[in-house]
Amino acid sequence: MDFLPVLPDHEALDCRLPAHQTVPVVVASPHSGSTYPAAFLEQAAVSLAALRRAEDAFVDELFAAAPSLGMPFLAARFPRSYVDANREPYELDPGMFEGPLPRPLNHRTTRVAAGLGMIPRVAASGEAIYRGRVPAETIEHRLETCWRPYHQTLSLLVENTYSSFGGALLIDAHSMPSSVSSLGSRDRDQRVDIVLGDNHGEACAPELVAAAERWFRARGLHVLRNQPYAGGFTTQRYGRPALARHTLQIEINRALYMDEARHEKLPVAGVFARLITGLLEEMGQQARETLRPRPLAAE
């Protein structure tokens, strides 16, 4: 499948298309962006290092082979602490803002209560990001320059895939802090390497989730489903198995490929990237088999 029309080259996005799409898979990384606007850094009450701890650092590099495997790839260039593309557009804390709000905000969510709305209130450390209230016009500005371009492009990639193959699998790629996974424990069985999120069975065909789990487990990785991450806005919005649109969130323990304190890749990062390439190959084959349009039953 060739992409027509050609997608716009948007400064907030890293969109890489295969010369020819051969499998019904789209790969996306909403949280690996690391381009921090100067005005945002001037507003911030915390250091750049503190802001960077929210990044899914290097996840875009781990999944970078997607286009060479016939899969479109999309990554946000903007950082998660600036705009979180895995949230609803108006999932925000009204107390953060000064001035008239553009519309009523969805503030009664656990994510907003934790300070992690579409415009996050706190850094990964729990410290307040901003020195004071943020001008309310910031909401529409960040939606228009970051959130909407990301989801407009992602929607187009998914729909183009569905139109050509009769089904689509979106792999939503993330990483998780090792502190969440008990990686420091001496008990190997307590470590969690991978969390597969399918919104508790609502977002992805069970055959596809099972295929990913088998593939990781066969390589000695400890896998959980939906704990502690079942998926965010992306999984909920794009995962519609009844409509042949599937979404699988993959969370990778950062300590497998990076030094979290130094924010640097480990020497084994290249090896782990090849492992992820193998996963993508496997999921491409599984998606072709699982999402193949079925002939209509005879009357």
JSON list of C-alpha atoms in Angstrom, two decimals, residues 28-129:
[
{"chain": "A", "resi": 28, "resn": "ALA", "atom": "CA", "xyz": [3.44, 5.10, 17.44]},
{"chain": "A", "resi": 29, "resn": "SER", "atom": "CA", "xyz": [5.50, 6.63, 20.24]},
{"chain": "A", "resi": 30, "resn": "PRO", "atom": "CA", "xyz": [3.70, 9.55, 21.91]},
{"chain": "A", "resi": 31, "resn": "HIS", "atom": "CA", "xyz": [6.15, 10.12, 24.78]},
{"chain": "A", "resi": 32, "resn": "SER", "atom": "CA", "xyz": [9.68, 9.89, 23.36]},
{"chain": "A", "resi": 33, "resn": "GLY", "atom": "CA", "xyz": [9.87, 13.54, 22.26]},
{"chain": "A", "resi": 34, "resn": "SER", "atom": "CA", "xyz": [12.71, 15.65, 23.61]},
{"chain": "A", "resi": 35, "resn": "THR", "atom": "CA", "xyz": [12.40, 19.03, 21.86]},
{"chain": "A", "resi": 36, "resn": "TYR", "atom": "CA", "xyz": [11.71, 21.54, 24.64]},
{"chain": "A", "resi": 37, "resn": "PRO", "atom": "CA", "xyz": [10.43, 24.99, 23.61]},
{"chain": "A", "resi": 38, "resn": "ALA", "atom": "CA", "xyz": [12.52, 27.77, 25.13]},
{"chain": "A", "resi": 39, "resn": "ALA", "atom": "CA", "xyz": [9.42, 29.59, 26.41]},
{"chain": "A", "resi": 40, "resn": "PHE", "atom": "CA", "xyz": [8.33, 26.44, 28.24]},
{"chain": "A", "resi": 41, "resn": "LEU", "atom": "CA", "xyz": [11.69, 26.05, 29.94]},
{"chain": "A", "resi": 42, "resn": "GLU", "atom": "CA", "xyz": [11.52, 29.69, 31.04]},
{"chain": "A", "resi": 43, "resn": "GLN", "atom": "CA", "xyz": [8.15, 28.99, 32.67]},
{"chain": "A", "resi": 44, "resn": "ALA", "atom": "CA", "xyz": [9.34, 25.84, 34.41]},
{"chain": "A", "resi": 45, "resn": "ALA", "atom": "CA", "xyz": [10.06, 25.78, 38.13]},
{"chain": "A", "resi": 46, "resn": "VAL", "atom": "CA", "xyz": [12.04, 22.52, 37.81]},
{"chain": "A", "resi": 47, "resn": "SER", "atom": "CA", "xyz": [15.21, 21.61, 35.97]},
{"chain": "A", "resi": 48, "resn": "LEU", "atom": "CA", "xyz": [15.39, 20.17, 32.47]},
{"chain": "A", "resi": 49, "resn": "ALA", "atom": "CA", "xyz": [16.70, 16.96, 34.02]},
{"chain": "A", "resi": 50, "resn": "ALA", "atom": "CA", "xyz": [13.54, 16.71, 36.14]},
{"chain": "A", "resi": 51, "resn": "LEU", "atom": "CA", "xyz": [11.34, 17.29, 33.10]},
{"chain": "A", "resi": 52, "resn": "ARG", "atom": "CA", "xyz": [13.21, 14.66, 31.09]},
{"chain": "A", "resi": 53, "resn": "ARG", "atom": "CA", "xyz": [12.39, 11.93, 33.60]},
{"chain": "A", "resi": 54, "resn": "ALA", "atom": "CA", "xyz": [8.86, 11.90, 32.16]},
{"chain": "A", "resi": 55, "resn": "GLU", "atom": "CA", "xyz": [10.16, 10.96, 28.71]},
{"chain": "A", "resi": 56, "resn": "ASP", "atom": "CA", "xyz": [9.88, 7.48, 27.25]},
{"chain": "A", "resi": 57, "resn": "ALA", "atom": "CA", "xyz": [13.51, 8.04, 26.34]},
{"chain": "A", "resi": 58, "resn": "PHE", "atom": "CA", "xyz": [14.87, 6.30, 23.23]},
{"chain": "A", "resi": 59, "resn": "VAL", "atom": "CA", "xyz": [11.65, 4.35, 22.60]},
{"chain": "A", "resi": 60, "resn": "ASP", "atom": "CA", "xyz": [11.50, 5.90, 19.12]},
{"chain": "A", "resi": 61, "resn": "GLU", "atom": "CA", "xyz": [14.96, 4.41, 18.47]},
{"chain": "A", "resi": 62, "resn": "LEU", "atom": "CA", "xyz": [13.96, 0.98, 19.75]},
{"chain": "A", "resi": 63, "resn": "PHE", "atom": "CA", "xyz": [11.07, 0.83, 17.27]},
{"chain": "A", "resi": 64, "resn": "ALA", "atom": "CA", "xyz": [12.86, 2.64, 14.44]},
{"chain": "A", "resi": 65, "resn": "ALA", "atom": "CA", "xyz": [12.93, -0.42, 12.16]},
{"chain": "A", "resi": 66, "resn": "ALA", "atom": "CA", "xyz": [9.16, -0.22, 11.61]},
{"chain": "A", "resi": 67, "resn": "PRO", "atom": "CA", "xyz": [9.27, 1.50, 8.19]},
{"chain": "A", "resi": 68, "resn": "SER", "atom": "CA", "xyz": [11.85, -0.99, 6.87]},
{"chain": "A", "resi": 69, "resn": "LEU", "atom": "CA", "xyz": [9.38, -3.73, 7.85]},
{"chain": "A", "resi": 70, "resn": "GLY", "atom": "CA", "xyz": [6.55, -2.13, 5.88]},
{"chain": "A", "resi": 71, "resn": "MET", "atom": "CA", "xyz": [4.93, -0.30, 8.82]},
{"chain": "A", "resi": 72, "resn": "PRO", "atom": "CA", "xyz": [4.29, 3.45, 9.16]},
{"chain": "A", "resi": 73, "resn": "PHE", "atom": "CA", "xyz": [5.87, 4.99, 12.25]},
{"chain": "A", "resi": 74, "resn": "LEU", "atom": "CA", "xyz": [4.84, 8.12, 14.15]},
{"chain": "A", "resi": 75, "resn": "ALA", "atom": "CA", "xyz": [6.59, 9.77, 17.09]},
{"chain": "A", "resi": 76, "resn": "ALA", "atom": "CA", "xyz": [5.94, 13.04, 18.87]},
{"chain": "A", "resi": 77, "resn": "ARG", "atom": "CA", "xyz": [8.89, 15.43, 18.89]},
{"chain": "A", "resi": 78, "resn": "PHE", "atom": "CA", "xyz": [7.32, 17.49, 21.68]},
{"chain": "A", "resi": 79, "resn": "PRO", "atom": "CA", "xyz": [8.02, 16.24, 25.24]},
{"chain": "A", "resi": 80, "resn": "ARG", "atom": "CA", "xyz": [5.42, 14.64, 27.45]},
{"chain": "A", "resi": 81, "resn": "SER", "atom": "CA", "xyz": [5.85, 17.29, 30.16]},
{"chain": "A", "resi": 82, "resn": "TYR", "atom": "CA", "xyz": [4.78, 19.91, 27.58]},
{"chain": "A", "resi": 83, "resn": "VAL", "atom": "CA", "xyz": [1.86, 18.06, 26.00]},
{"chain": "A", "resi": 84, "resn": "ASP", "atom": "CA", "xyz": [0.78, 14.50, 26.75]},
{"chain": "A", "resi": 85, "resn": "ALA", "atom": "CA", "xyz": [-0.67, 13.06, 23.55]},
{"chain": "A", "resi": 86, "resn": "ASN", "atom": "CA", "xyz": [-1.95, 10.04, 25.49]},
{"chain": "A", "resi": 87, "resn": "ARG", "atom": "CA", "xyz": [-4.63, 12.10, 27.22]},
{"chain": "A", "resi": 88, "resn": "GLU", "atom": "CA", "xyz": [-8.00, 13.45, 26.15]},
{"chain": "A", "resi": 89, "resn": "PRO", "atom": "CA", "xyz": [-7.68, 16.95, 24.65]},
{"chain": "A", "resi": 90, "resn": "TYR", "atom": "CA", "xyz": [-9.39, 18.73, 27.54]},
{"chain": "A", "resi": 91, "resn": "GLU", "atom": "CA", "xyz": [-8.38, 16.36, 30.32]},
{"chain": "A", "resi": 92, "resn": "LEU", "atom": "CA", "xyz": [-6.98, 19.18, 32.45]},
{"chain": "A", "resi": 93, "resn": "ASP", "atom": "CA", "xyz": [-6.90, 20.68, 35.92]},
{"chain": "A", "resi": 94, "resn": "PRO", "atom": "CA", "xyz": [-8.77, 24.02, 35.75]},
{"chain": "A", "resi": 95, "resn": "GLY", "atom": "CA", "xyz": [-6.85, 25.21, 38.80]},
{"chain": "A", "resi": 96, "resn": "MET", "atom": "CA", "xyz": [-3.70, 25.35, 36.70]},
{"chain": "A", "resi": 97, "resn": "PHE", "atom": "CA", "xyz": [-4.96, 28.14, 34.50]},
{"chain": "A", "resi": 98, "resn": "GLU", "atom": "CA", "xyz": [-5.55, 31.86, 34.67]},
{"chain": "A", "resi": 99, "resn": "GLY", "atom": "CA", "xyz": [-8.17, 33.53, 32.49]},
{"chain": "A", "resi": 100, "resn": "PRO", "atom": "CA", "xyz": [-11.31, 32.30, 30.68]},
{"chain": "A", "resi": 101, "resn": "LEU", "atom": "CA", "xyz": [-11.19, 28.61, 29.81]},
{"chain": "A", "resi": 102, "resn": "PRO", "atom": "CA", "xyz": [-12.00, 27.63, 26.20]},
{"chain": "A", "resi": 103, "resn": "ARG", "atom": "CA", "xyz": [-14.63, 25.12, 27.37]},
{"chain": "A", "resi": 104, "resn": "PRO", "atom": "CA", "xyz": [-15.47, 22.99, 30.43]},
{"chain": "A", "resi": 105, "resn": "LEU", "atom": "CA", "xyz": [-12.57, 20.72, 31.28]},
{"chain": "A", "resi": 106, "resn": "ASN", "atom": "CA", "xyz": [-12.65, 17.02, 32.07]},
{"chain": "A", "resi": 107, "resn": "HIS", "atom": "CA", "xyz": [-11.00, 17.32, 35.47]},
{"chain": "A", "resi": 108, "resn": "ARG", "atom": "CA", "xyz": [-12.62, 14.40, 37.30]},
{"chain": "A", "resi": 109, "resn": "THR", "atom": "CA", "xyz": [-10.13, 11.73, 36.29]},
{"chain": "A", "resi": 110, "resn": "THR", "atom": "CA", "xyz": [-7.49, 9.96, 38.33]},
{"chain": "A", "resi": 111, "resn": "ARG", "atom": "CA", "xyz": [-4.84, 11.21, 35.90]},
{"chain": "A", "resi": 112, "resn": "VAL", "atom": "CA", "xyz": [-5.78, 14.85, 36.44]},
{"chain": "A", "resi": 113, "resn": "ALA", "atom": "CA", "xyz": [-5.93, 14.27, 40.19]},
{"chain": "A", "resi": 114, "resn": "ALA", "atom": "CA", "xyz": [-2.34, 13.01, 39.96]},
{"chain": "A", "resi": 115, "resn": "GLY", "atom": "CA", "xyz": [-1.31, 16.13, 38.06]},
{"chain": "A", "resi": 116, "resn": "LEU", "atom": "CA", "xyz": [-0.93, 14.27, 34.77]},
{"chain": "A", "resi": 117, "resn": "GLY", "atom": "CA", "xyz": [-3.44, 15.81, 32.40]},
{"chain": "A", "resi": 118, "resn": "MET", "atom": "CA", "xyz": [-2.95, 16.74, 28.75]},
{"chain": "A", "resi": 119, "resn": "ILE", "atom": "CA", "xyz": [-0.81, 19.62, 30.04]},
{"chain": "A", "resi": 120, "resn": "PRO", "atom": "CA", "xyz": [0.86, 18.02, 33.05]},
{"chain": "A", "resi": 121, "resn": "ARG", "atom": "CA", "xyz": [0.91, 19.95, 36.32]},
{"chain": "A", "resi": 122, "resn": "VAL", "atom": "CA", "xyz": [3.71, 17.96, 37.94]},
{"chain": "A", "resi": 123, "resn": "ALA", "atom": "CA", "xyz": [6.99, 16.41, 36.87]},
{"chain": "A", "resi": 124, "resn": "ALA", "atom": "CA", "xyz": [7.82, 12.73, 37.29]},
{"chain": "A", "resi": 125, "resn": "SER", "atom": "CA", "xyz": [9.24, 13.58, 40.72]},
{"chain": "A", "resi": 126, "resn": "GLY", "atom": "CA", "xyz": [5.91, 15.04, 41.83]},
{"chain": "A", "resi": 127, "resn": "GLU", "atom": "CA", "xyz": [7.23, 18.62, 41.85]},
{"chain": "A", "resi": 128, "resn": "ALA", "atom": "CA", "xyz": [5.09, 21.38, 40.33]},
{"chain": "A", "resi": 129, "resn": "ILE", "atom": "CA", "xyz": [6.27, 22.17, 36.80]}
]
